[in-house]
Each structure stands twice: as structure tokens, then as C-alpha cells.
Amino acid sequence: MSAWNLPKAIEIKEVGTRDGFQLEKSIIPTDEKVRIINALSRTGIKEIQVTSAVHPKAVPQLADAEEVMAKIDRVPGVLYSVLVPNLRGANRALAMEADEWELMLSVTESHSIANSNRSVDAVLEEHTKVVDLAVANGVQVRGSMATTFGCPFEGRVPFERVQYVVQAYYDMGVRSISAADTIGVADPKLVFNTMSKLIHQFPDVQFNLHLHNTRQMGLANVIAGIQAGVRSFDSSIGGLGGCPYAPGATGNISTEDTVHMLHLMGIETTIDLAKVLDVTKEVHQLVHHDLESSIYRAGVSYQIHEAPKTQEKVGE
Amino acid sequence: MSAWNLPKAIEIKEVGTRDGFQLEKSIIPTDEKVRIINALSRTGIKEIQVTSAVHPKAVPQLADAEEVMAKIDRVPGVLYSVLVPNLRGANRALAMEADEWELMLSVTESHSIANSNRSVDAVLEEHTKVVDLAVANGVQVRGSMATTFGCPFEGRVPFERVQYVVQAYYDMGVRSISAADTIGVADPKLVFNTMSKLIHQFPDVQFNLHLHNTRQMGLANVIAGIQAGVRSFDSSIGGLGGCPYAPGATGNISTEDTVHMLHLMGIETTIDLAKVLDVTKEVHQLVHHDLESSIYRAGVSYQIHEAPKTQEKVGE
């Protein structure tokens, strides 16, 4: 009988206003986005992926990226990140004064072609220039890897493919890398094995996991990731987000459920769960649909109810 | 970097027709129940908790227990179990020729009073007689423990309380014990610690976990339980079930999601997932409401989609 070796603390990065909002069908007014981001900034969270510098035609919902970044209150100590797909996006993100650029690419060739019309190597080549621009301007960079654990067109991804992309990021000088289960197919064993190997091979890289709960394995994969040594996770307020290949399916793991579980396990985050739940309520009123957030629906564990004083005896 | 030590196989016990159906508001016709149980019997599952011998006034939905047990086809190799709350229920279960009796009790005093109007010790005393009756008639017994990980009236449960009930079951001769997270509050660390200690202290007992997904920790708790050495889990077709203290909240972990995760991890069950999903469809048509089954909604991992042949290039 051995005890679980759990870390004292885990970092949580909010991605709901980017990865979540981008899949909302009705356009959310800019000021409403700003209000939610400002409220999130006051929950104790240390990183918010605010928006994306993709082409407005590709993601109309985030066409107001510049305006949102200009209007939000920047709380000291909070890192405001913007998704950057290419050099053009990097220049936009630079003008937005984003604290961090999240570089985007797909690990698998067919997903890269489908999503960006370019091969993985072509994206990596452009990312080298993006990283140089970031370094020249003192901007932090995080390299993200879509389809790390599975691709809608290729299925399971050989570890060597993931390793290849991590090595390419590493060679650019990137030391913060996020492995994404873009379509929510990963199981805990795959997450544990992949992240264990990556952490072993790249000990000076800080790895993050971006997990989806599409097939109910989201929090199980958080546990697997923690056991493999991952100390940073993305999550989405209200579980906003989804999966284009599984209409109606759950998207990102929810911030509320993730933080709730970690706190119950005695693992610290910087986040005040009660404050997050206040923001969830605002998000719920904003999006007009049910949220995939169990804690928002069911409440936290160990609420004490009043026991019934008498019980009508039935049977015997 | 160490590999996960995973077992070759895990046992799954279906509880949807008892724990799930009992919370359905509309009465399900007996023949429909029989049809679902018969279909489940042909999925490869080895144990089905068919119904309950509680007083019909307490659970009107299961008032047809005798008729259901008489009408189902008993597939050789499948164990048909009935929930037994007391000696009167045991005599009913005996007449039903149940293969196994699942003894019911609450670990916490206030929940025991609220649910059965008797103290834990009073229930244990009667259970001793139930076990004697089972032994005399060659019936298998499983001792279940509601509120093992949390009670709606008392909150977290001291381990000593759980240990006390396990010891009482042990002293009756019971060697198969199920720990239930009745209201879905347990976190993976609590599950790991509790089950590790119990397995260490009672090495000749076969422990089972009955987990709810109310707060999204269901499959994470399966992982924790497996790591602690648990090799048997309850689950419910379609995730049927719920939580009386969190209206609208998710109930039992779903059979589909659990089996799907285990198979992806290379852990065998005896169950054919495709056959289970056929039954899920029938259950869905029967209950007329959404099911909390991610695999039923999203499909299994690693379905291959056709990649788009061309992609309209947007932006740079």
C-alpha cells in the first residue's frame, strides 16, 4: 500500500473566452466578453487565453480581438494570452500587447492541411519566425499541439509524431508546450504514457495539458497527467467549447469541476471557486444554453443538508 | 518515469435496472424492464442487479420485483442480483431465486435513520440474520455501504466509521463488500486512500466501488480505485440514476463510458461495447429523456472521418 504522490499546487489556465466562445453560434457583444474576462481576472486565476488572432473570416466570433484586448482591465499578476496561428497573427497580437502568444499547430498532417491548408513542417517553419519576433519583443510563447492524442482523420497518433513536433518547438527555443486532446479521445493510460515520456525526454520544458471531456475522461486524464508530472492544465468556464466532429458533445473540461476536484484532493490552485461560480452564472445568462459544469449544476461536495426529523416507517 | 501498473481485467456490474430505474418518474412497464434486462444479459456482462426487495410503498417503480425476476431469461454465467434491505426482503429475494443478495445499509447514523428508520447497529444486527439465511440457502451475499465517502447530513465520513461497518460485515462472514459514493462527492485521493487501507486491512475481501458522476469525478475515481487495487465496479446503462440531493444532477457512472475507457486502456471486461450501445438506444426510447452517457452522445474514440479534399484558404 503506497500513498499517492500528489503535488502541492497545480496551475489552471482559463481558455473559455477563446476556445469556448469561438464555438458559440450567436455573436457575443464585445462588452459582454470584456465583462466576463474582467470578472475572471478577479477569481485568482493567473492566466487567461483572451482571444485569437486568427483571420476574422475563419472565426467571426473572435473578430473583435483587438477591441477586447484594448478594453479589458489588466489585473497585475494575470497573464493575458492570445492565440497566434501565423506571422500575420503574431503582428496583430504584438499590437494588442498580449503577454503571451499561444502558437497553434496540428501534430497530424491531415488535420494541419484541413485546419490551416499547410503541412506541419510549413507551419513549423513560419512558427520559427513568430518565435523570433516574440523573443525580439519580450513576449512569452507557448507552443500548442492540436491532435496530440488523436486526429479525426488519422486516429491514434504515433508518439514519434508528437516527439517530432516537441523537438521542433524545442529547437526554436520554446520551453512551454501544451499538448491538446482536441477531439476528446485520450484515455488516462495514453495521457500518462505520452506525458511521462515527454517530461523524461525534455526535462526543462514546462508541459501543459489541454483536455476535452467529450468522452467523459476529462478529469480522469487530469489525474493521469498529474501522475505523469504535468503541473499545468487548461480549463474552460462552464465547460464552454465543443467538438466539431461530435455535434452536441461536451467540450473542454470545466474550470469549476477541475478546481473543485483539485481542492478536494488538497491540491492548491490560486483560484477562488466561489468567485468562479459567480462568473459561471453570468456566462450562463449570456450564452442561453445549458453548461457542461457539474459543480454549477450539483453544487460542491459536502454541503450539509438537514436530516429529516422523523421518517414514516415503511414496510416491516 | 515509471509505468502504470494496470490490471489485465476489471469486472463491471450493471445496476441500471435497479439503481437507475428506481429514480425514473414514469412507471416502466414490467415487460419493458424484462426486455432491457434480457438484452443486457447478452452483452457479455456477468452480473446484473435486477431489482430491489424493498417495500413497494418505498419504491413503487420496483413493486414488480417478483414478476420481473420470474419473467427474465436467465443466461448461464450471468449472476442475477436483488437488493435486500432487511429480513423481510431477504425472504422475498429467496422466493425470487436471486443468485445474489445485495445487502443495503448506510455507514452514517443520520442517513441510516433517514433511509431505514433504524440505527446502523440495528441494521447490522438484522443483516446477521439475513446472511445466515443466505448461507443456509446457498445464496451469495454482497454487503453494500451507502455514504462511504460522504453523507448529505454529516459531510465527510471518518475512515474509522467505514472500517467499523466493514469489520461488522466481515464478522458475519461477508467477503464481498461494495463501497458506495451515494451522493457523488468523493474525490480520487479519498477513493484511493480509503480503498487502499481497506484492501490492506481486509486482504481476503473482494471490494467493489459504486460510483456516481454527480460532480464529474466518476471515471477519475475509477482510475483511483484501480490504482488502490479495486477490481470490480458498478455502472449503469445510459448513466441512469441521479441524486435526490442535487435535482437534475448526473447519477451513476455510465456502463458505456466506463467500459469504453477501460478497453481503450487495454483493460479487459467481459462486455461487448457495441451490444451495450444497442441496449442504450432501447433505454433511451424507453425513458424519454436525455441520457448521461458520453459515448452514446459522442461515439467511441478514434472513429476515422474523411479529411476534406480541399480547404478554402482564409487569411495568411
XYZ file of C-alpha atoms in Angstrom:
632
model
C 0.000 0.000 0.000
C 1.630 3.209 -1.160
C 0.333 6.746 -0.895
C -0.301 8.851 -3.945
C 2.497 11.273 -4.607
C 0.492 14.435 -5.266
C 1.868 17.905 -5.924
C 1.170 20.784 -3.565
C -0.166 23.012 -6.340
C -1.423 22.980 -9.938
C -1.728 25.883 -12.383
C -5.025 26.392 -14.163
C -5.279 28.425 -17.350
C -8.691 29.725 -18.423
C -9.473 29.202 -22.125
C -13.259 29.655 -22.142
C -13.296 33.122 -23.668
C -11.271 31.862 -26.649
C -11.808 28.111 -27.107
C -15.299 28.294 -25.637
C -16.693 31.480 -27.136
C -15.409 30.627 -30.640
C -17.929 27.785 -30.858
C -20.919 29.855 -29.686
C -23.311 30.355 -32.567
C -24.690 33.776 -31.611
C -22.147 36.577 -31.701
C -21.413 37.698 -28.135
C -21.201 41.510 -27.835
C -17.661 42.777 -27.217
C -18.593 44.496 -23.960
C -20.046 41.247 -22.615
C -16.799 39.445 -23.414
C -14.856 42.208 -21.651
C -17.137 41.928 -18.617
C -16.580 38.146 -18.359
C -12.807 38.442 -18.823
C -12.647 41.163 -16.165
C -14.662 39.017 -13.779
C -12.385 36.029 -14.462
C -9.362 38.262 -13.769
C -10.614 38.680 -10.211
C -11.041 34.966 -9.398
C -7.371 34.475 -8.588
C -6.632 32.829 -11.929
C -3.142 33.610 -13.251
C -3.593 33.091 -16.998
C -6.454 33.826 -19.363
C -6.421 32.969 -23.048
C -8.436 36.024 -24.012
C -8.977 35.682 -27.742
C -7.433 34.633 -31.028
C -5.567 36.444 -33.790
C -6.959 34.155 -36.482
C -8.459 35.670 -39.601
C -11.901 37.154 -38.771
C -13.430 35.183 -41.659
C -12.243 31.924 -40.096
C -13.687 32.690 -36.644
C -16.184 35.575 -36.884
C -16.979 35.289 -33.155
C -13.434 36.490 -32.344
C -13.236 39.212 -35.000
C -13.241 41.787 -32.179
C -9.902 40.536 -30.770
C -8.203 43.957 -30.868
C -11.152 45.695 -29.246
C -11.462 43.098 -26.476
C -7.753 43.259 -25.680
C -7.892 47.066 -25.617
C -10.933 47.243 -23.348
C -10.144 44.687 -20.638
C -8.731 45.748 -17.278
C -5.305 44.190 -16.921
C -5.050 42.887 -13.369
C -1.414 42.789 -12.215
C -0.172 39.219 -11.912
C -2.582 37.881 -14.524
C -1.152 36.810 -17.887
C -3.342 37.736 -20.873
C -2.655 35.379 -23.757
C -3.749 35.443 -27.413
C -3.827 32.517 -29.834
C -1.444 33.095 -32.752
C -1.800 30.896 -35.864
C 0.862 32.544 -38.047
C 3.161 35.542 -38.564
C 0.326 37.830 -39.554
C -1.493 36.872 -36.347
C 1.715 37.474 -34.391
C 1.911 41.022 -35.644
C -1.708 41.573 -34.614
C -1.034 40.054 -31.177
C 2.017 42.312 -30.838
C -0.124 45.375 -31.448
C -2.639 44.048 -28.904
C 0.172 43.894 -26.327
C -0.643 40.292 -25.423
C 1.538 38.997 -22.555
C 1.829 35.592 -24.179
C 1.307 34.162 -27.649
C -0.122 30.687 -27.879
C 1.268 29.210 -31.091
C -1.160 26.924 -32.860
C -0.451 23.878 -34.997
C -1.674 20.345 -35.556
C 0.562 17.373 -34.872
C -1.007 15.361 -37.708
C -0.567 16.193 -41.357
C -4.189 15.802 -42.467
C -5.520 17.947 -39.601
C -2.888 20.587 -40.362
C -3.989 20.686 -44.002
C -7.681 20.729 -43.066
C -7.263 23.466 -40.458
C -4.561 25.708 -41.927
C -4.089 24.487 -45.509
C -0.390 23.969 -44.775
C 1.791 20.996 -43.898
C 3.095 20.619 -40.339
C 6.610 21.484 -41.499
C 5.402 24.617 -43.277
C 3.654 25.743 -40.067
C 6.757 24.971 -38.007
C 8.896 26.997 -40.414
C 6.639 30.037 -40.027
C 6.447 29.487 -36.237
C 10.248 29.865 -36.118
C 9.812 33.430 -37.379
C 6.952 34.004 -34.931
C 9.133 32.890 -32.018
C 11.958 35.178 -33.185
C 9.501 38.081 -33.270
C 8.263 37.207 -29.779
C 11.791 36.993 -28.374
C 12.724 40.323 -30.011
C 9.706 41.907 -28.308
C 9.977 40.220 -24.925
C 6.719 38.284 -25.335
C 6.290 34.850 -23.741
C 5.473 31.971 -26.092
C 3.593 28.750 -25.521
C 3.654 26.133 -28.256
C 0.404 24.224 -28.531
C -0.072 20.900 -30.236
C -3.561 20.065 -31.508
C -4.424 16.380 -32.118
C -1.617 15.150 -29.800
C -3.752 12.233 -28.612
C -5.857 11.626 -31.694
C -6.846 13.055 -35.045
C -10.300 12.908 -36.645
C -8.727 11.801 -39.944
C -5.820 9.633 -38.759
C -6.968 8.148 -35.449
C -4.346 7.475 -32.784
C -1.140 9.427 -33.213
C 2.244 7.652 -33.030
C 4.346 9.023 -30.147
C 7.197 9.710 -32.588
C 4.992 12.267 -34.360
C 4.361 14.136 -31.079
C 8.046 13.910 -30.201
C 8.945 15.378 -33.606
C 6.815 18.473 -33.002
C 8.048 18.933 -29.424
C 11.635 18.715 -30.698
C 10.861 21.330 -33.366
C 9.387 23.692 -30.756
C 12.374 22.979 -28.503
C 14.815 23.819 -31.288
C 13.056 27.190 -31.727
C 13.727 27.856 -28.067
C 10.159 27.215 -26.837
C 10.133 25.832 -23.281
C 6.384 25.937 -22.596
C 4.379 23.391 -24.591
C 0.713 22.441 -24.415
C -0.487 19.013 -25.546
C -4.122 19.139 -26.643
C -6.695 16.378 -26.822
C -8.530 18.398 -29.455
C -11.353 15.933 -30.102
C -11.547 14.360 -26.638
C -10.396 10.835 -27.408
C -7.487 10.315 -24.994
C -7.640 7.773 -22.204
C -5.708 8.078 -18.924
C -3.132 5.438 -19.871
C -2.278 7.234 -23.126
C -2.051 10.577 -21.323
C 0.159 9.101 -18.605
C 2.478 7.352 -21.058
C 2.760 10.271 -23.502
C 3.381 12.920 -20.848
C 5.768 10.711 -18.831
C 7.911 10.156 -21.903
C 7.865 13.829 -22.945
C 8.774 15.037 -19.439
C 11.562 12.469 -19.289
C 12.944 13.483 -22.703
C 12.514 17.239 -22.273
C 13.105 17.887 -18.560
C 13.453 21.659 -18.975
C 10.131 22.092 -20.795
C 7.013 23.058 -18.851
C 4.252 20.879 -20.267
C 0.572 21.780 -20.087
C -2.459 19.628 -20.882
C -5.463 20.931 -22.794
C -8.141 18.305 -22.218
C -11.648 17.870 -23.539
C -14.368 15.915 -21.749
C -16.078 14.682 -24.920
C -15.902 11.058 -23.828
C -16.124 11.623 -20.074
C -12.411 11.015 -19.466
C -11.505 14.682 -18.835
C -10.881 14.632 -15.091
C -9.512 11.079 -15.213
C -6.955 12.439 -17.676
C -6.150 15.297 -15.280
C -5.311 12.663 -12.660
C -3.193 10.743 -15.189
C -1.420 13.940 -16.234
C -0.655 14.891 -12.629
C 0.764 11.437 -12.005
C 2.965 11.799 -15.078
C 4.300 15.087 -13.690
C 2.178 17.683 -15.515
C 1.555 20.737 -13.317
C -0.433 22.993 -15.665
C -3.880 22.456 -17.188
C -6.221 24.439 -19.420
C -9.886 24.552 -18.490
C -12.963 26.434 -19.626
C -15.522 28.352 -17.571
C -18.827 26.458 -17.671
C -17.158 23.768 -19.778
C -17.745 26.019 -22.811
C -16.499 24.601 -26.066
C -17.383 21.533 -28.034
C -16.224 19.210 -30.708
C -16.967 19.798 -34.407
C -16.792 16.044 -35.037
C -19.332 15.186 -32.342
C -22.193 17.701 -32.501
C -23.781 18.243 -29.103
C -20.859 16.672 -27.312
C -19.075 18.132 -24.321
C -16.044 20.332 -24.905
C -13.247 21.458 -22.629
C -13.032 20.272 -19.055
C -14.768 22.886 -16.941
C -12.809 25.208 -14.709
C -15.289 24.707 -11.863
C -15.142 20.895 -11.918
C -11.353 20.841 -12.270
C -10.660 23.334 -9.484
C -13.260 21.654 -7.242
C -11.602 18.239 -7.634
C -8.086 19.570 -7.072
C -9.097 21.476 -3.935
C -10.901 18.420 -2.524
C -7.671 16.474 -3.043
C -5.755 19.088 -1.064
C -4.014 20.428 -4.182
C -3.843 24.219 -4.252
C -4.707 26.414 -7.185
C -4.680 30.193 -6.995
C -8.410 30.209 -7.733
C -11.401 31.105 -5.553
C -14.052 28.576 -6.619
C -16.962 30.618 -5.243
C -15.901 33.590 -7.358
C -15.593 31.365 -10.436
C -19.130 30.079 -9.856
C -20.382 33.673 -9.825
C -18.805 34.119 -13.266
C -20.349 30.821 -14.434
C -23.761 32.261 -13.598
C -23.022 35.320 -15.744
C -21.770 33.122 -18.586
C -24.915 31.004 -18.334
C -27.117 34.097 -18.669
C -25.006 35.224 -21.615
C -24.989 32.058 -23.742
C -28.608 30.971 -23.127
C -27.886 27.230 -23.110
C -27.055 24.560 -20.548
C -23.476 24.445 -19.339
C -21.373 21.315 -19.011
C -20.350 22.152 -15.485
C -21.275 19.573 -12.869
C -20.410 21.783 -9.901
C -22.570 24.594 -11.289
C -25.459 22.089 -11.578
C -24.962 19.992 -8.467
C -23.067 22.287 -6.100
C -19.835 21.465 -4.349
C -19.199 18.264 -2.374
C -20.024 18.098 1.333
C -22.795 20.628 1.549
C -24.655 19.666 4.701
C -28.403 19.140 4.359
C -30.766 18.995 7.305
C -31.641 15.443 8.233
C -35.360 14.697 8.368
C -36.591 14.835 11.986
C -38.945 11.885 11.592
C -39.331 9.210 8.970
C -42.564 7.483 8.195
C -41.757 3.869 8.705
C -42.468 1.856 5.595
C -42.579 -1.902 5.498
C -41.846 -4.443 8.237
C 9.460 7.648 -15.069
C 7.510 4.579 -14.073
C 4.776 2.778 -15.985
C 1.293 2.481 -14.585
C 0.670 -0.877 -13.043
C -2.715 -1.706 -14.574
C -4.662 -4.924 -14.152
C -5.424 -7.182 -17.091
C -9.157 -7.206 -16.399
C -11.889 -5.424 -14.437
C -15.369 -6.705 -13.532
C -18.341 -4.490 -14.323
C -21.701 -4.981 -12.611
C -24.786 -3.448 -14.190
C -27.071 -1.602 -11.742
C -29.177 0.498 -14.131
C -32.333 -1.588 -13.913
C -32.347 -1.174 -10.118
C -30.488 1.999 -9.119
C -31.375 3.718 -12.381
C -34.987 2.690 -12.915
C -35.949 3.393 -9.286
C -35.461 7.130 -9.904
C -37.495 7.222 -13.132
C -40.705 9.152 -12.537
C -42.955 7.319 -15.001
C -43.597 3.693 -14.124
C -41.814 1.471 -16.642
C -43.974 -1.496 -17.729
C -42.738 -4.829 -16.395
C -42.309 -6.338 -19.847
C -40.107 -3.417 -20.910
C -37.881 -3.983 -17.884
C -37.663 -7.668 -18.748
C -36.738 -6.815 -22.324
C -33.912 -4.497 -21.212
C -32.578 -6.997 -18.664
C -32.642 -9.764 -21.274
C -30.781 -7.545 -23.736
C -28.195 -6.670 -21.066
C -27.781 -10.394 -20.336
C -26.491 -10.831 -23.885
C -23.828 -8.083 -23.790
C -21.275 -10.290 -22.060
C -21.892 -8.714 -18.653
C -21.521 -11.154 -15.771
C -23.664 -9.521 -13.080
C -26.922 -7.583 -13.202
C -28.586 -6.026 -10.184
C -32.080 -6.705 -11.461
C -34.366 -5.119 -8.903
C -34.944 -4.489 -5.229
C -36.867 -6.279 -2.484
C -37.689 -3.030 -0.712
C -41.261 -2.351 0.343
C -43.344 -1.442 -2.745
C -44.565 1.715 -0.976
C -40.964 2.913 -0.598
C -40.061 2.383 -4.265
C -43.235 1.956 -6.343
C -41.200 1.696 -9.556
C -39.782 -1.657 -8.352
C -43.041 -3.059 -6.924
C -42.977 -5.656 -9.725
C -39.724 -7.237 -8.457
C -41.173 -10.783 -8.245
C -42.713 -10.587 -11.705
C -39.520 -9.223 -13.292
C -37.376 -11.934 -11.693
C -39.837 -14.624 -12.813
C -40.048 -13.400 -16.404
C -36.395 -12.745 -17.309
C -34.380 -15.308 -19.254
C -31.521 -16.448 -17.057
C -28.443 -16.612 -19.236
C -25.944 -19.176 -17.876
C -22.881 -17.458 -16.443
C -24.762 -14.251 -15.579
C -25.418 -13.536 -11.910
C -28.853 -12.021 -11.203
C -28.764 -9.995 -8.010
C -31.531 -8.378 -5.919
C -31.152 -5.589 -3.379
C -32.147 -6.746 0.094
C -32.782 -4.111 2.800
C -33.895 -6.445 5.619
C -35.022 -9.932 6.626
C -38.428 -9.495 5.054
C -36.747 -8.507 1.786
C -34.409 -11.496 2.100
C -37.364 -13.861 2.231
C -38.808 -12.223 -0.861
C -35.435 -12.460 -2.661
C -35.234 -16.126 -1.668
C -38.590 -16.806 -3.288
C -37.402 -14.908 -6.386
C -34.408 -17.263 -6.596
C -31.934 -14.392 -6.820
C -28.354 -15.604 -7.314
C -27.023 -12.897 -5.039
C -28.426 -10.621 -2.360
C -27.026 -7.124 -2.152
C -27.367 -6.113 1.493
C -28.125 -2.440 1.964
C -27.126 -0.132 4.797
C -25.787 3.349 5.396
C -22.421 3.882 7.013
C -23.578 7.090 8.711
C -26.126 7.165 11.511
C -28.262 10.061 10.256
C -28.527 8.602 6.746
C -29.422 5.214 8.210
C -32.224 6.803 10.245
C -33.431 8.874 7.291
C -33.395 5.941 4.870
C -34.415 2.978 7.028
C -35.589 4.500 10.303
C -33.067 2.342 12.138
C -29.595 2.849 13.573
C -26.588 1.360 11.793
C -26.167 -1.214 14.573
C -29.829 -2.235 14.340
C -29.442 -2.787 10.601
C -26.210 -4.745 11.120
C -27.952 -6.952 13.691
C -30.735 -7.802 11.246
C -28.198 -8.280 8.418
C -26.553 -11.010 10.512
C -29.789 -12.968 10.272
C -30.047 -12.194 6.557
C -26.530 -13.562 5.979
C -27.376 -16.724 7.966
C -30.451 -17.214 5.775
C -28.355 -16.703 2.646
C -25.709 -19.189 3.767
C -28.382 -21.745 4.683
C -29.792 -21.420 1.175
C -26.538 -21.255 -0.759
C -27.103 -17.667 -1.910
C -24.160 -15.325 -2.462
C -24.121 -12.114 -0.448
C -22.613 -8.730 -1.176
C -22.558 -6.161 1.602
C -23.048 -2.631 0.341
C -22.182 0.528 2.223
C -24.066 3.688 1.284
C -22.490 7.069 2.174
C -18.977 5.562 2.454
C -17.398 8.720 1.026
C -19.870 11.291 2.224
C -23.278 11.789 3.783
C -25.790 14.524 2.936
C -26.333 15.176 6.662
C -22.850 14.571 8.099
C -20.448 15.516 5.291
C -17.154 13.630 5.046
C -17.131 10.287 6.814
C -14.278 9.356 9.161
C -12.423 6.272 7.911
C -12.974 4.586 11.301
C -16.723 4.616 10.619
C -16.253 2.809 7.288
C -13.816 0.390 8.902
C -16.384 -0.367 11.636
C -19.019 -1.388 9.086
C -16.560 -3.444 7.009
C -15.486 -5.245 10.194
C -19.138 -5.950 11.060
C -19.773 -7.394 7.590
C -16.544 -9.374 7.877
C -17.593 -10.821 11.222
C -20.863 -12.013 9.623
C -18.750 -13.890 7.077
C -19.299 -11.474 4.189
C -16.274 -11.383 1.839
C -17.714 -9.244 -0.955
C -18.236 -5.601 0.005
C -19.273 -2.617 -2.106
C -18.337 0.925 -1.077
C -20.810 3.449 -2.482
C -20.368 7.135 -3.180
C -24.127 7.542 -2.829
C -24.298 11.289 -3.407
C -21.287 11.633 -5.736
C -18.948 13.660 -3.530
C -15.778 11.542 -3.447
C -12.531 12.752 -4.983
C -9.841 10.427 -6.355
C -7.498 10.926 -3.401
C -10.195 9.946 -0.904
C -11.148 6.915 -3.003
C -7.509 5.849 -3.322
C -6.760 6.277 0.378
C -9.969 4.637 1.619
C -9.774 1.633 -0.677
C -6.010 1.155 -0.195
C -6.482 0.998 3.563
C -9.481 -1.344 3.356
C -7.720 -3.719 0.947
C -4.656 -3.685 3.194
C -6.685 -4.400 6.325
C -9.046 -6.954 4.769
C -6.938 -8.768 2.160
C -9.434 -11.619 1.691
C -12.388 -9.324 0.955
C -13.326 -8.547 -2.638
C -14.096 -4.830 -2.677
C -16.315 -3.170 -5.263
C -16.850 0.526 -5.936
C -20.271 2.006 -6.643
C -19.523 5.470 -8.016
C -21.708 8.362 -9.029
C -20.675 11.041 -11.511
C -22.618 13.863 -9.838
C -19.550 16.086 -9.610
C -17.743 14.838 -12.709
C -15.236 12.734 -10.772
C -16.763 9.346 -11.659
C -14.169 7.988 -14.079
C -11.319 9.723 -12.235
C -12.470 7.746 -9.198
C -12.469 4.538 -11.257
C -8.792 5.229 -12.034
C -8.095 5.913 -8.349
C -9.920 2.748 -7.322
C -8.000 0.625 -9.834
C -4.721 2.037 -8.527
C -5.772 1.191 -4.990
C -6.397 -2.412 -6.082
C -10.167 -2.458 -6.667
C -11.085 -4.835 -9.497
C -14.890 -4.585 -9.523
C -17.115 -1.583 -10.321
C -20.840 -0.933 -10.568
C -22.104 1.088 -13.514
C -25.456 1.980 -15.007
C -26.658 1.696 -18.602
C -27.079 5.194 -20.039
C -25.838 6.641 -16.737
C -29.382 6.167 -15.390
C -29.844 7.261 -11.825
C -29.483 10.553 -10.069
C -29.062 12.193 -6.749
C -32.016 13.193 -4.560
C -29.916 15.983 -3.015
C -28.943 17.518 -6.354
C -32.019 17.563 -8.611
C -31.092 17.283 -12.278
C -27.597 16.118 -11.454
C -25.883 13.133 -13.009
C -26.206 9.757 -11.314
C -24.222 6.547 -11.627
C -21.188 6.338 -13.872
C -22.425 5.008 -17.202
C -21.634 1.479 -18.309
C -20.765 2.700 -21.821
C -18.289 5.366 -20.685
C -16.670 3.068 -18.127
C -16.255 0.095 -20.458
C -15.057 2.385 -23.272
C -12.319 3.899 -21.086
C -11.171 0.534 -19.739
C -10.970 -1.018 -23.202
C -9.005 1.978 -24.547
C -6.561 1.452 -21.692
C -6.131 -2.178 -22.694
C -8.046 -3.448 -19.669
C -10.410 -6.268 -20.495
C -14.003 -6.543 -19.383
C -16.294 -9.336 -20.498
C -18.525 -6.767 -22.193
C -19.203 -6.079 -25.875
C -19.495 -2.278 -26.027
C -21.351 -2.243 -29.354
C -24.020 -4.527 -27.880
C -24.311 -2.304 -24.803
C -24.816 0.749 -27.039
C -27.693 -1.074 -28.754
C -29.301 -1.504 -25.334
C -28.639 2.174 -24.537
C -30.674 3.111 -27.589
C -33.573 0.971 -26.332
C -33.295 2.504 -22.857
C -33.288 5.986 -24.396
C -36.505 5.255 -26.281
C -37.999 3.845 -23.068
C -37.276 6.684 -20.642
C -37.911 9.631 -22.999
C -35.153 11.868 -21.618
C -31.503 12.599 -22.344
C -29.008 10.068 -21.057
C -25.798 10.907 -19.224
C -23.721 8.706 -21.471
C -20.940 10.487 -23.333
C -20.148 7.575 -25.623
C -23.802 7.281 -26.607
C -23.765 11.007 -27.490
C -20.286 11.394 -28.982
C -19.425 7.915 -30.244
C -16.301 5.964 -29.379
C -12.769 7.352 -29.640
C -10.810 7.041 -32.883
C -13.615 6.921 -35.404
C -11.967 7.980 -38.639
C -13.637 10.855 -40.514
C -12.887 11.688 -44.127
C -10.479 14.607 -44.426
C -11.687 17.485 -46.572
C -10.174 17.239 -50.084
C -9.637 20.977 -50.415
C -9.704 23.813 -47.955
C -10.662 27.347 -48.834
C -7.677 29.331 -47.716
C -8.672 32.023 -45.281
C -6.185 34.730 -44.408
C -2.496 34.047 -44.375
